[in-house]
Amino acid sequence: MMLASIFRSLSWRHLWRWGLLALVVGLSIILMGHWAERRELQIKTEALQQVAQANALGIRGIAEKHGYLPYAAARHPDVQSLLLNPSDSLLSKKVNQYFSDLKDRTESAALFVMSSNGMTLAASNWNSTDSFVGQSYQQRPYFKEALQGRRGFFYGVGLTTGTPGFFIAEPVLNQSQVIGVIAVKVSLSALENSWVNSADPVVLQDNRGIVFLSSEPEWLYRSSDHLSSGDLAWLKLNGQYGMRSHYDILPWRVTRVPGSPTYEFQATVKHKQRSFLALEASLPELAWTLTVTSDLKSVQRARQEALALTTLLAAVLLLAGLYWRLHEQRFVEQLQAKRELEQRVKERTYDLEEAHAFRKAMEDALLVGMRARDPEGRIIYVNRAFCEMVGYSAEELLGCKAPYPYWHPDDLDKYMRQREASLQAESLPHGFESRVRHHDGHDVITQVYTAPLIDRQGRQQGWMSSVVDITAQKIAENRQHEQERQLQRSARLASVGEMASTLAHELNQPLMALSNFAVAARAIAGQAKRELLVTVLEDIVEQSQRASEIVKRVRVFINPQRGSYEDCDVHAVIAHSLTLLKPELQRNLTIVNTQLTENLPHIRGNRVLLEQVLINLLQNAMQATQDLPPARHVIDIETTLLERAILIQIGDRGPGVPEASQEQVFNPFFSTKPDGLGLGLNICRTIVEAHGGHLKVANRKDGGAVFSFTLAFSV
C-alpha cells in the first residue's frame, strides 16, 4: 500500500528522472555480473597459462631427454665404421647390441642407423619379428632433414610396426660429410595416458592442425580446418598417420574474441555437451600446437552469483530510500539492516579479493630467503637474504633447534604444529603464511615453502625452505581495500541523496493538484452546480489515471525485466520524445531540424527505454548550446535506412567533444558537468546495445558534436 501511494503521486513531467535511476540500478547489476564473469575468466586464463607451461615443459623435456641419444650414438666409432663398411656382419652385431643396451637404459622405443640411401643397417630391435634392419626409410621427412645435415623431428605411425611414435634423427658425419642417419623413436603413450586422467581435455596438433595426441580418443586424427589437396597428398606419400585418406573436422563450435589469448568452444565429451575455455601454446621447435582447456561452469556460476547479489543490494537500497522519505521514524532500523547487508557484501568481496591476492602472490613472488634443516629440525644452512629478513647472523642461527629465535612469541603453538607437519612430510606444496619477529622487534610477514632435501643416493637428508617477505604487499592490499570501501560508500550515499531529492520534488505537484480539485468539488457540491461539479470530478479522474500510468512506468524502471519489447515506429518514438521535451525546447529557444527517411521498417524494442535514450541525447544537445548565441541553439535529427538496421543521428552546434574524451564520455561516473553523475551516456549505450545496436560520438566539421546509434529492425 505504501509503495502504491508513492507511485500514484509521481508526475509525468519528471518521469525521465525515475527512468534514469532505474537504468542506473540495471546498469550496476549488469556491470557487476560482467565484472564477475571477466574476473573468473582472468583467473581461468592464468591457470590455463600455468597448465600450458607445465605441459609444454614436459613435452620439451621428452624431446631434450631423448634428443642426445642420436647425437651421442652418431659419434660412436663402431657406428661410423658400420656406415663405412655396411657388409661387415661383426660390426653390425656389435652396433645392434650397443643400440639394444642404449635403448634399455634410456627407455626409448627404438634406436636405429640408416645408410645414406635410407636402408637400416642396425637397430635396437634387430632380433624381433618387426625389426627395422633391412627396411628402407628414405621417404621419411626426418631422414631427409638429417641427410641435409640438420636434426629432424617427426611424429607419425611406424611403417614397420604400425605404432605411432616421436622420431628424432641426427646426421652421422665423417670429415664433414653425411655418411648416414641415426634415429630414435620415442613413445608418447605415457604422456597421453596422463592426459586421459585429466578433468579437462588436452590435445596436441601438428603444423597442419591434425590432432595426433588427445585425452579424448574421438578427437584423434581430426583436423581443425579442411586440408588442402597438397597436404593430403603429402600425408599419404609419407604415411604419417597410416593409410588414412581423409581427416574429419574437429566437432568443436568455436567462439573467438579478437585480442584475447583464449577462445571458447562447445563439444560433446563422454556423451555430455560441455563448454570450455581453451588456450593454445605453440612449440615452434617441434612445429606443434598444445591446446589446454578448462570447464566454463564456474564462470557462469560466478556471473549468476554476482547478478543475484547486486540485484538484492539494489532492491534494499531502493526500499531504504522510500522508507526514509515516508517513515522517518523507521529510518534507523532500515539503515541498520542496510549496513548489515553491506557488511556481508563487503566480507564476501574481501574474501574473493584476498583469495585472488594470495594466489597471485604465490605465483609472482620471488623466493629469496633459503633455510635448510636436518631431520631433527636443526638449522644447517641459511643464506644472506634469510639473515637480513630475520635480523640474525648466520652464526647465531646455525645449529639452532626449535624454538628458533625469530619465532613470534604470540604464535609459538602454531609454529610447533607447522614444524611437526613439515618434519613428517605433511607440508603443502603451496606453502603457508607465517609471522616472524625481527631481531630489532618489528614484525615481518612471510610466505614459506618447504620441500624434502634429497642427496645423490636418493636419501632424505632434511628439509629446504624458501621464505618470501610479503609485508609490503600486505600493507598495500589493506590500503587498497580501505580505498575501495570508501569509494563504494560514497557512491551509495550519492544514490540515496539523489533518490530522496527526486521523491520530494515529484510527489508534491500531483498531490497538490488532487487536493485542490477535491476542495473545489466540496465547495461546488454545496452550491448545487451539477455541471461544474462533474467537470471537477472528471479532472480528478484524469489525475488518477495519470498517476496510474506513472505507476506502470516506474515499475518498468524499478525492474527492467517487467518491460516488454514490441514493434516500434522509430519516427513515432522521436515525435513523442520531442513532445515530452517541448516545454524545455521552447524555454531554451531551441530549433529542431528533422530529416527523416520515409517508410522505415519497424524495430523490435522497448518504447520507454528508447524514448529515454532520445530524451537524454536531446537534453545533452540543449545543454551544449545553452551558453552560446541563440543562432546556434539548433538540433539536427536524421534517420537513415541501412542494410539491416536504422541509423539515428542527433547533432548539435556546440563546442563538440574533445577527441581524448570521446570514449571516456561513455564510462560510468565520467562527466564534464559540475553537477553531473556521469551515468546518462553510459546508460544510453547499454540500452542501445541491448537492442542490438551501437552508440558512438564524433565531431562535426562545421562545429558541434553528433551522437549516432543503430537499431536492428524486425523482419
XYZ file of C-alpha atoms in Angstrom:
715
model
C 0.000 0.000 0.000
C 2.821 2.374 0.849
C 4.619 1.745 -2.477
C 1.345 2.108 -4.402
C 0.654 5.502 -2.806
C 4.147 6.655 -3.697
C 3.926 5.621 -7.336
C 0.460 7.191 -7.805
C 1.866 10.531 -6.649
C 4.611 10.751 -9.294
C 4.499 13.392 -12.053
C 4.781 12.772 -15.779
C 6.982 15.827 -16.142
C 9.831 14.274 -14.147
C 9.306 10.681 -15.168
C 12.649 10.582 -17.003
C 14.482 11.020 -13.705
C 12.944 7.834 -12.389
C 13.912 6.170 -15.618
C 17.490 7.322 -15.137
C 17.519 5.926 -11.605
C 16.136 2.580 -12.764
C 18.690 2.423 -15.549
C 21.484 3.157 -13.063
C 20.330 0.199 -10.976
C 20.036 -2.052 -14.013
C 23.433 -0.969 -15.293
C 25.021 -1.657 -11.915
C 23.612 -5.196 -11.942
C 24.841 -5.822 -15.489
C 28.281 -4.368 -14.760
C 28.689 -6.451 -11.613
C 27.764 -9.627 -13.489
C 30.147 -8.700 -16.300
C 32.924 -7.913 -13.809
C 32.490 -11.231 -12.007
C 32.475 -13.087 -15.318
C 35.602 -11.328 -16.625
C 37.381 -11.817 -13.289
C 36.638 -15.558 -13.285
C 37.770 -15.762 -16.926
C 41.005 -13.969 -15.997
C 41.637 -16.441 -13.177
C 40.967 -19.366 -15.517
C 43.211 -17.837 -18.200
C 46.083 -17.516 -15.726
C 45.520 -21.100 -14.578
C 45.470 -22.313 -18.202
C 48.721 -20.467 -18.889
C 50.337 -22.347 -15.995
C 48.926 -25.685 -17.201
C 50.127 -24.953 -20.751
C 53.600 -24.029 -19.491
C 53.791 -27.212 -17.405
C 52.695 -29.450 -20.306
C 54.977 -27.625 -22.758
C 57.900 -28.142 -20.367
C 57.002 -31.835 -20.157
C 56.917 -32.219 -23.945
C 60.156 -30.294 -24.382
C 61.637 -32.402 -21.608
C 60.843 -35.587 -23.552
C 62.485 -34.140 -26.675
C 65.535 -32.956 -24.711
C 65.798 -36.207 -22.714
C 65.973 -38.364 -25.837
C 67.488 -35.791 -28.197
C 71.007 -36.507 -27.044
C 70.770 -40.243 -27.947
C 71.187 -39.970 -31.740
C 73.729 -37.183 -31.252
C 75.881 -39.336 -28.960
C 75.393 -42.544 -30.947
C 76.352 -40.787 -34.183
C 79.837 -40.237 -32.731
C 80.356 -43.853 -31.663
C 83.298 -45.293 -33.638
C 81.519 -48.630 -34.280
C 78.526 -46.797 -35.777
C 80.709 -44.775 -38.127
C 82.718 -47.884 -39.073
C 79.498 -49.775 -39.896
C 78.340 -46.968 -42.189
C 81.703 -47.068 -43.966
C 81.608 -50.895 -44.099
C 77.893 -51.880 -44.244
C 78.664 -55.504 -45.167
C 80.719 -56.165 -42.011
C 78.498 -58.604 -40.047
C 80.665 -58.394 -36.916
C 80.294 -54.611 -36.787
C 76.554 -54.954 -37.431
C 76.229 -57.333 -34.483
C 78.199 -55.009 -32.162
C 76.124 -51.974 -33.151
C 72.870 -53.939 -32.738
C 73.873 -54.889 -29.193
C 75.035 -51.319 -28.469
C 71.666 -49.923 -29.620
C 69.772 -52.550 -27.632
C 71.641 -51.719 -24.414
C 71.277 -47.977 -25.004
C 67.539 -48.353 -25.643
C 67.026 -50.303 -22.374
C 68.940 -47.714 -20.345
C 67.101 -44.705 -21.810
C 63.593 -46.218 -22.018
C 63.231 -45.226 -25.659
C 61.053 -47.214 -28.057
C 63.745 -47.934 -30.659
C 67.155 -46.761 -31.913
C 68.424 -47.478 -35.452
C 71.010 -46.324 -38.027
C 70.433 -45.906 -41.764
C 72.852 -45.567 -44.654
C 72.754 -42.560 -46.939
C 70.232 -44.370 -49.175
C 67.818 -44.910 -46.258
C 68.497 -48.640 -45.678
C 68.560 -49.638 -41.989
C 71.890 -51.323 -41.127
C 71.401 -51.860 -37.378
C 68.605 -51.382 -34.838
C 67.816 -51.958 -31.185
C 65.006 -54.357 -32.234
C 67.257 -56.365 -34.569
C 66.127 -59.669 -33.069
C 62.344 -59.002 -33.089
C 59.801 -60.025 -35.722
C 59.180 -56.393 -36.679
C 62.870 -55.460 -36.842
C 63.862 -52.272 -38.670
C 67.012 -53.928 -40.081
C 66.831 -54.184 -43.849
C 63.941 -51.706 -44.078
C 64.253 -48.509 -46.117
C 63.004 -45.215 -44.648
C 64.377 -42.823 -47.238
C 60.903 -41.313 -47.820
C 60.559 -40.279 -44.156
C 60.868 -36.477 -43.577
C 63.173 -36.910 -40.584
C 65.618 -38.918 -42.745
C 65.603 -36.245 -45.459
C 66.289 -33.438 -42.965
C 69.136 -35.343 -41.270
C 70.638 -36.239 -44.659
C 70.882 -32.471 -45.291
C 72.903 -32.039 -42.079
C 70.054 -30.914 -39.791
C 68.385 -32.568 -36.821
C 64.997 -33.918 -37.843
C 61.793 -34.192 -35.766
C 58.757 -36.194 -36.860
C 55.680 -37.764 -35.248
C 53.871 -40.477 -37.135
C 52.813 -44.092 -37.398
C 55.697 -46.507 -37.856
C 55.935 -48.019 -41.346
C 57.132 -51.338 -39.922
C 55.440 -51.670 -36.521
C 52.264 -49.675 -37.246
C 52.533 -47.967 -33.828
C 52.849 -44.164 -33.560
C 55.915 -42.530 -32.098
C 58.114 -39.429 -31.979
C 61.211 -39.727 -34.206
C 64.404 -37.695 -33.631
C 67.082 -38.023 -36.341
C 70.728 -36.885 -36.336
C 73.211 -36.923 -39.256
C 76.373 -39.083 -38.933
C 79.349 -37.072 -40.149
C 82.734 -38.266 -41.346
C 85.121 -35.443 -42.227
C 82.160 -33.034 -42.607
C 80.364 -35.455 -44.962
C 76.999 -37.040 -44.097
C 77.515 -40.801 -44.355
C 74.304 -41.895 -42.651
C 71.470 -41.077 -40.276
C 70.733 -42.238 -36.719
C 67.170 -42.025 -35.433
C 65.497 -42.686 -32.083
C 61.799 -43.491 -31.754
C 60.122 -42.325 -28.528
C 56.660 -43.396 -27.397
C 54.381 -40.610 -26.111
C 51.787 -43.026 -24.723
C 52.708 -42.185 -21.107
C 52.044 -38.502 -21.766
C 48.737 -39.307 -23.484
C 47.680 -41.618 -20.628
C 48.342 -38.859 -18.097
C 46.053 -36.574 -20.106
C 43.265 -39.163 -20.111
C 43.046 -38.834 -16.302
C 42.779 -35.047 -16.559
C 39.434 -33.448 -15.673
C 39.624 -31.178 -18.734
C 40.640 -32.195 -22.296
C 44.195 -31.649 -23.614
C 45.164 -32.029 -27.288
C 48.366 -31.767 -29.349
C 48.245 -30.804 -33.050
C 50.842 -30.802 -35.811
C 51.584 -27.885 -38.133
C 48.597 -28.823 -40.316
C 46.162 -28.707 -37.402
C 45.745 -32.502 -37.156
C 45.260 -33.849 -33.610
C 47.765 -36.668 -33.019
C 47.630 -36.792 -29.188
C 44.433 -36.229 -27.206
C 42.850 -37.030 -23.867
C 39.613 -37.599 -25.841
C 40.090 -40.586 -28.220
C 37.272 -39.491 -30.565
C 39.233 -36.301 -31.438
C 42.327 -38.209 -32.645
C 43.320 -37.660 -36.266
C 40.770 -34.879 -36.749
C 41.744 -31.508 -38.169
C 40.906 -28.001 -37.013
C 40.313 -26.977 -40.650
C 39.878 -28.520 -44.100
C 43.166 -29.853 -45.508
C 44.329 -28.887 -48.974
C 44.868 -31.477 -51.678
C 48.607 -30.869 -51.380
C 48.563 -31.634 -47.629
C 46.530 -34.819 -48.187
C 48.939 -35.932 -50.897
C 51.947 -35.289 -48.624
C 50.379 -37.199 -45.717
C 49.571 -40.166 -47.941
C 53.039 -40.178 -49.546
C 54.866 -40.115 -46.192
C 52.349 -42.322 -44.385
C 52.492 -40.038 -41.351
C 49.230 -41.334 -39.875
C 48.938 -44.670 -41.649
C 46.765 -45.211 -44.702
C 44.122 -42.568 -43.867
C 42.860 -40.718 -46.931
C 40.734 -38.092 -45.169
C 40.632 -36.249 -41.830
C 37.322 -35.114 -40.342
C 36.893 -31.654 -38.816
C 37.062 -31.403 -35.012
C 33.475 -31.325 -33.604
C 34.078 -28.001 -31.849
C 31.802 -24.954 -32.074
C 34.439 -22.263 -31.547
C 33.810 -18.653 -30.482
C 36.817 -16.318 -30.624
C 37.206 -12.788 -29.238
C 39.738 -10.585 -31.119
C 42.742 -9.714 -28.991
C 42.096 -12.437 -26.401
C 44.725 -15.175 -25.790
C 41.904 -17.666 -25.225
C 38.751 -18.785 -27.020
C 35.611 -20.695 -26.100
C 34.191 -23.817 -27.696
C 31.416 -26.323 -27.151
C 31.869 -30.054 -27.641
C 30.393 -33.388 -26.587
C 32.643 -35.122 -24.045
C 31.634 -38.512 -22.671
C 28.102 -38.072 -24.111
C 27.652 -34.692 -22.382
C 27.504 -31.269 -24.005
C 30.095 -29.041 -22.306
C 31.542 -25.560 -22.767
C 35.284 -24.956 -22.432
C 37.785 -22.120 -22.287
C 40.824 -23.040 -24.409
C 44.396 -21.708 -24.592
C 46.884 -22.601 -27.315
C 50.635 -22.815 -26.673
C 52.992 -23.013 -29.626
C 56.007 -25.364 -29.663
C 57.849 -23.837 -32.653
C 60.924 -26.055 -32.360
C 58.659 -29.093 -32.913
C 56.069 -27.353 -35.170
C 53.330 -28.471 -32.737
C 50.493 -26.648 -31.009
C 49.375 -27.613 -27.479
C 45.772 -26.829 -26.509
C 44.688 -26.936 -22.834
C 41.080 -26.392 -21.705
C 39.023 -25.597 -18.632
C 35.295 -26.038 -17.979
C 33.255 -22.782 -18.096
C 30.662 -23.802 -15.493
C 32.404 -21.806 -12.765
C 32.345 -18.666 -14.965
C 28.588 -18.912 -15.441
C 28.120 -19.608 -11.735
C 30.234 -16.563 -10.748
C 28.180 -14.294 -13.018
C 24.880 -15.622 -11.655
C 26.021 -15.151 -8.065
C 27.180 -11.585 -8.778
C 23.889 -10.720 -10.518
C 21.841 -12.118 -7.656
C 23.923 -10.325 -5.041
C 23.843 -6.983 -6.867
C 20.087 -7.243 -7.508
C 19.493 -7.865 -3.824
C 21.670 -4.892 -2.873
C 19.910 -2.581 -5.354
C 16.476 -3.614 -4.066
C 17.469 -2.988 -0.449
C 18.887 0.441 -1.298
C 15.691 1.486 -3.112
C 13.420 0.332 -0.281
C 15.631 2.028 2.285
C 15.307 5.335 0.411
C 11.499 5.090 0.187
C 11.138 4.238 3.849
C 13.433 7.094 4.823
C 11.215 9.571 2.946
C 7.759 8.441 4.148
C 8.526 6.792 7.507
C 11.282 8.751 9.143
C 10.640 7.100 12.475
C 11.752 3.730 10.992
C 14.851 5.138 9.316
C 17.292 3.910 11.956
C 16.024 0.330 11.732
C 16.207 0.289 7.922
C 19.665 1.877 7.942
C 20.914 -0.801 10.311
C 19.560 -3.548 8.029
C 21.252 -1.922 5.060
C 24.548 -1.710 6.923
C 24.352 -5.382 7.876
C 23.766 -6.339 4.257
C 26.622 -4.098 3.116
C 28.855 -5.755 5.709
C 28.028 -9.189 4.324
C 28.693 -7.964 0.793
C 31.967 -6.405 1.913
C 33.039 -9.606 3.663
C 32.233 -11.675 0.598
C 34.093 -9.258 -1.682
C 37.025 -9.175 0.721
C 37.237 -12.989 0.779
C 37.263 -13.136 -3.004
C 39.922 -10.420 -3.311
C 42.005 -11.960 -0.542
C 41.959 -15.378 -2.183
C 42.922 -13.862 -5.514
C 45.713 -11.753 -3.969
C 47.122 -14.779 -2.131
C 47.153 -16.833 -5.291
C 48.753 -14.017 -7.270
C 51.404 -13.569 -4.575
C 52.344 -17.246 -4.718
C 52.701 -17.145 -8.479
C 54.643 -13.890 -8.814
C 56.706 -13.677 -5.604
C 60.462 -14.170 -5.793
C 61.699 -16.671 -3.174
C 64.831 -15.099 -1.758
C 65.288 -16.489 1.754
C 66.700 -20.049 1.972
C 66.875 -22.212 5.114
C 67.877 -25.880 5.431
C 67.195 -28.173 8.403
C 68.345 -31.702 9.221
C 65.845 -34.469 10.082
C 65.834 -33.364 13.772
C 64.898 -29.801 12.837
C 68.365 -28.279 13.458
C 69.247 -25.358 11.133
C 72.189 -26.385 8.931
C 72.141 -23.629 6.312
C 70.829 -20.056 5.871
C 71.578 -17.582 3.116
C 72.202 -13.859 3.415
C 68.678 -12.888 2.356
C 67.165 -15.000 5.138
C 69.523 -13.478 7.722
C 68.543 -9.935 6.640
C 64.870 -10.903 6.791
C 65.002 -12.054 10.446
C 67.832 -9.797 11.654
C 70.089 -12.602 12.932
C 73.525 -13.567 11.617
C 74.329 -16.988 10.240
C 76.496 -17.767 13.271
C 73.530 -17.086 15.572
C 71.177 -19.340 13.601
C 73.317 -22.325 12.556
C 72.872 -25.244 14.930
C 69.671 -23.823 16.490
C 66.765 -26.148 17.211
C 63.126 -25.208 17.811
C 62.004 -22.816 19.162
C 64.007 -20.617 16.784
C 64.944 -17.068 17.932
C 62.916 -15.366 15.171
C 59.635 -17.111 16.050
C 56.930 -14.681 17.097
C 56.119 -15.102 20.834
C 52.349 -14.989 20.146
C 52.479 -17.850 17.608
C 54.674 -20.466 19.341
C 51.952 -23.157 19.357
C 51.253 -22.548 15.694
C 54.976 -22.811 14.851
C 55.326 -26.121 16.676
C 52.394 -27.600 14.742
C 53.830 -26.374 11.441
C 57.274 -27.757 12.314
C 55.893 -31.210 13.170
C 53.874 -31.310 9.955
C 56.937 -30.289 7.940
C 59.246 -32.919 9.513
C 56.573 -35.608 8.931
C 56.314 -34.754 5.193
C 52.885 -33.137 5.587
C 53.821 -29.671 4.271
C 51.606 -28.454 1.480
C 53.353 -27.698 -1.853
C 51.923 -24.157 -1.975
C 53.469 -23.185 1.354
C 51.961 -21.234 4.240
C 51.966 -17.684 5.639
C 53.968 -17.040 8.804
C 54.624 -14.034 11.051
C 58.176 -13.750 12.421
C 59.750 -11.293 14.838
C 62.780 -9.381 13.506
C 65.763 -9.062 15.800
C 65.028 -5.333 16.253
C 61.451 -6.075 17.372
C 59.253 -5.353 14.321
C 57.025 -7.998 12.709
C 57.713 -9.461 9.262
C 55.029 -11.317 7.314
C 56.477 -14.166 5.232
C 55.417 -16.933 2.880
C 57.162 -20.281 3.467
C 57.638 -23.154 1.007
C 59.176 -26.439 2.200
C 60.454 -29.399 0.178
C 62.481 -32.553 1.007
C 66.292 -32.283 0.785
C 67.458 -35.355 -1.197
C 71.092 -36.424 -1.679
C 72.622 -38.137 -4.717
C 71.696 -41.610 -3.422
C 68.028 -40.579 -3.139
C 68.050 -40.449 0.655
C 66.351 -37.635 2.506
C 68.836 -35.552 4.482
C 66.444 -32.919 5.804
C 64.242 -30.097 4.552
C 64.818 -26.981 2.447
C 62.537 -23.970 2.955
C 62.142 -20.888 0.741
C 60.897 -17.781 2.581
C 59.468 -14.648 0.905
C 58.910 -11.289 2.666
C 55.352 -10.162 1.809
C 54.971 -7.424 4.459
C 54.843 -4.538 1.961
C 52.334 -6.395 -0.143
C 50.037 -6.937 2.844
C 50.150 -3.230 3.748
C 49.343 -2.242 0.148
C 46.422 -4.679 -0.022
C 44.907 -3.323 3.192
C 45.250 0.257 1.906
C 43.598 -0.653 -1.400
C 40.727 -2.427 0.336
C 40.131 0.638 2.519
C 40.094 2.960 -0.517
C 37.609 0.720 -2.343
C 35.374 0.577 0.695
C 35.324 4.406 0.942
C 34.533 4.716 -2.786
C 31.629 2.257 -2.546
C 30.239 4.073 0.490
C 30.389 7.445 -1.290
C 28.559 6.019 -4.327
C 25.789 4.549 -2.148
C 25.299 7.830 -0.249
C 25.100 9.752 -3.536
C 22.413 7.383 -4.871
C 20.330 7.699 -1.695
C 20.547 11.518 -1.754
C 19.528 11.696 -5.417
C 16.560 9.393 -4.826
C 15.378 11.358 -1.790
C 15.513 14.750 -3.514
C 13.687 13.365 -6.565
C 10.878 11.926 -4.455
C 10.423 15.220 -2.600
C 10.052 17.120 -5.882
C 7.951 14.552 -7.773
C 5.344 13.846 -5.098
C 4.441 17.482 -4.352
C 2.713 18.562 -7.590
C 0.322 15.580 -8.148
C -0.729 15.597 -4.502
C -1.377 19.371 -4.544
C -3.423 19.041 -7.778
C -5.620 16.277 -6.351
C -6.065 18.253 -3.103
C -7.118 21.438 -4.940
C -9.636 19.548 -7.105
C -11.122 17.859 -4.041
C -11.530 21.223 -2.195
C -13.153 22.730 -5.281
C -15.518 19.762 -5.609
C -16.638 20.123 -1.978
C -17.337 23.829 -2.462
C -19.278 23.276 -5.674
C -21.312 20.468 -4.105
C -22.617 22.951 -1.545
C -23.729 25.309 -4.350
C -25.641 22.565 -6.185
C -23.898 23.310 -9.505
C -24.087 19.866 -11.023
C -22.352 20.513 -14.366
C -19.407 22.300 -12.791
C -19.114 19.532 -10.173
C -18.987 16.896 -12.928
C -16.182 18.828 -14.657
C -14.117 18.946 -11.465
C -14.696 15.257 -10.779
C -13.544 14.447 -14.342
C -10.339 16.389 -13.621
C -9.820 14.286 -10.501
C -10.339 11.084 -12.535
C -7.863 12.343 -15.146
C -5.250 12.972 -12.447
C -5.839 9.469 -11.040
C -5.385 7.890 -14.483
C -2.261 9.931 -14.917
C -0.921 8.585 -11.612
C -1.762 5.031 -12.745
C 0.315 5.458 -15.918
C 3.152 6.785 -13.788
C 2.951 3.655 -11.647
C 3.266 1.448 -14.742
C 6.302 3.371 -15.966
C 8.014 3.353 -12.583
C 7.505 -0.400 -12.258
C 9.378 -0.815 -15.540
C 12.152 1.478 -14.301
C 12.486 -0.335 -10.974
C 12.527 -3.784 -12.553
C 13.597 -3.665 -16.248
C 12.562 -7.299 -16.662
C 8.929 -6.217 -16.426
C 9.414 -4.134 -19.565
C 8.199 -5.705 -22.811
C 9.548 -5.488 -26.358
C 7.153 -4.613 -29.133
C 7.183 -3.383 -32.725
C 8.000 0.331 -32.632
C 7.837 3.064 -35.257
C 11.119 4.977 -34.906
C 9.549 8.232 -36.143
C 6.697 7.877 -33.609
C 9.261 7.375 -30.803
C 11.143 10.506 -31.955
C 7.908 12.522 -32.172
C 6.776 11.509 -28.680
C 10.228 12.325 -27.229
C 10.069 15.813 -28.794
C 6.552 16.277 -27.368
C 7.781 15.452 -23.865
C 10.663 17.925 -24.256
C 8.602 20.654 -25.954
C 8.478 22.951 -22.869
C 12.260 22.740 -22.393
C 12.916 23.290 -26.102
C 10.733 26.399 -26.074
C 12.280 27.654 -22.856
C 15.790 27.345 -24.334
C 14.709 28.805 -27.727
C 15.978 25.640 -29.424
C 15.055 24.788 -33.033
C 14.849 21.122 -34.063
C 15.517 20.259 -37.717
C 14.465 16.767 -38.799
C 15.496 14.868 -41.902
C 13.611 11.567 -41.662
C 13.696 8.780 -44.252
C 10.200 7.717 -45.251
C 8.690 4.220 -44.980
C 11.213 2.929 -42.451
C 10.529 -0.623 -41.185
C 9.517 -1.119 -37.565
C 12.111 -2.102 -34.988
C 11.661 -4.521 -32.078
C 12.281 -2.783 -28.764
C 11.073 -1.199 -25.531
C 9.465 2.142 -26.354
C 10.042 3.625 -22.869
C 13.772 2.836 -22.913
C 14.256 4.119 -26.468
C 12.467 7.371 -25.578
C 14.788 7.691 -22.594
C 17.830 7.430 -24.908
C 16.464 10.126 -27.241
C 15.477 12.420 -24.348
C 18.921 12.098 -22.771
C 20.743 12.840 -26.054
C 18.421 15.787 -26.858
C 18.930 17.286 -23.387
C 22.713 16.920 -23.746
C 22.489 18.742 -27.090
C 20.442 21.586 -25.492
C 22.926 21.895 -22.615
C 25.863 22.012 -25.076
C 24.492 25.204 -26.687
C 22.695 26.925 -23.789
C 25.596 29.355 -23.169
C 26.077 30.113 -26.884
C 24.288 32.730 -29.058
C 20.646 31.866 -29.944
C 21.601 31.321 -33.585
C 23.456 28.143 -32.540
C 20.532 26.753 -30.493
C 19.809 24.191 -33.223
C 19.461 20.403 -33.029
C 19.531 18.218 -36.163
C 17.799 14.814 -36.173
C 18.344 12.467 -39.108
C 17.284 8.853 -39.795
C 18.827 6.608 -42.453
C 17.970 3.079 -43.587
C 20.997 0.749 -43.583
C 21.205 -2.858 -44.778
C 19.960 -4.477 -41.555
C 19.400 -1.549 -39.228
C 18.190 2.029 -38.883
C 20.757 4.769 -38.191
C 19.633 7.678 -35.951
C 21.851 10.792 -35.659
C 21.389 13.691 -33.230
C 23.726 16.625 -33.835
C 24.231 19.970 -32.096
C 26.202 23.102 -32.896
C 28.026 23.386 -29.596
C 31.754 23.201 -28.818
C 31.991 19.460 -29.603
C 33.656 16.670 -27.599
C 37.485 16.569 -27.281
C 38.964 13.563 -29.085
C 40.688 12.391 -25.894
C 37.300 12.220 -24.133
C 35.170 10.711 -26.921
C 35.419 7.208 -25.461
C 35.531 8.285 -21.810
C 32.139 10.014 -22.013
C 30.536 6.546 -22.066
C 32.353 5.427 -18.901
C 30.302 5.399 -15.669
C 30.784 8.431 -13.374
C 32.708 10.412 -16.024
C 31.083 13.822 -16.533
C 32.101 17.236 -17.851
C 29.263 18.908 -15.924
C 29.934 20.255 -12.406
C 26.730 18.663 -11.047
C 26.592 15.621 -13.342
C 26.615 11.990 -12.151
C 28.309 10.747 -15.319
C 25.794 7.932 -15.878
C 23.488 9.184 -18.646
C 25.582 8.279 -21.716
C 26.724 5.021 -20.140
C 23.066 4.039 -19.634
C 22.193 5.115 -23.181
C 24.929 2.890 -24.610
C 23.681 -0.056 -22.515
C 20.087 0.401 -23.796
C 21.221 0.677 -27.425
C 23.437 -2.414 -27.148
C 20.528 -4.309 -25.538
C 18.588 -3.535 -28.762
C 21.418 -4.932 -30.902
C 22.903 -1.536 -31.816
C 25.960 0.594 -31.063
C 26.236 4.193 -29.788
C 29.180 6.450 -30.677
C 30.099 10.152 -30.862
C 32.048 12.250 -33.360
C 32.649 15.944 -34.017
C 31.069 17.755 -36.979
C 33.238 19.588 -39.468
C 31.244 22.837 -39.058
C 31.296 22.649 -35.252
C 29.365 20.692 -32.689
C 29.002 17.012 -31.890
C 26.832 14.261 -33.361
C 25.715 11.184 -31.435
C 24.661 8.285 -33.675
C 23.282 4.846 -32.899
C 21.782 1.946 -34.803
C 18.674 -0.156 -34.126
C 18.134 -3.512 -35.813
C 14.695 -3.673 -37.432
C 12.396 -6.668 -37.213
C 11.987 -8.944 -40.223
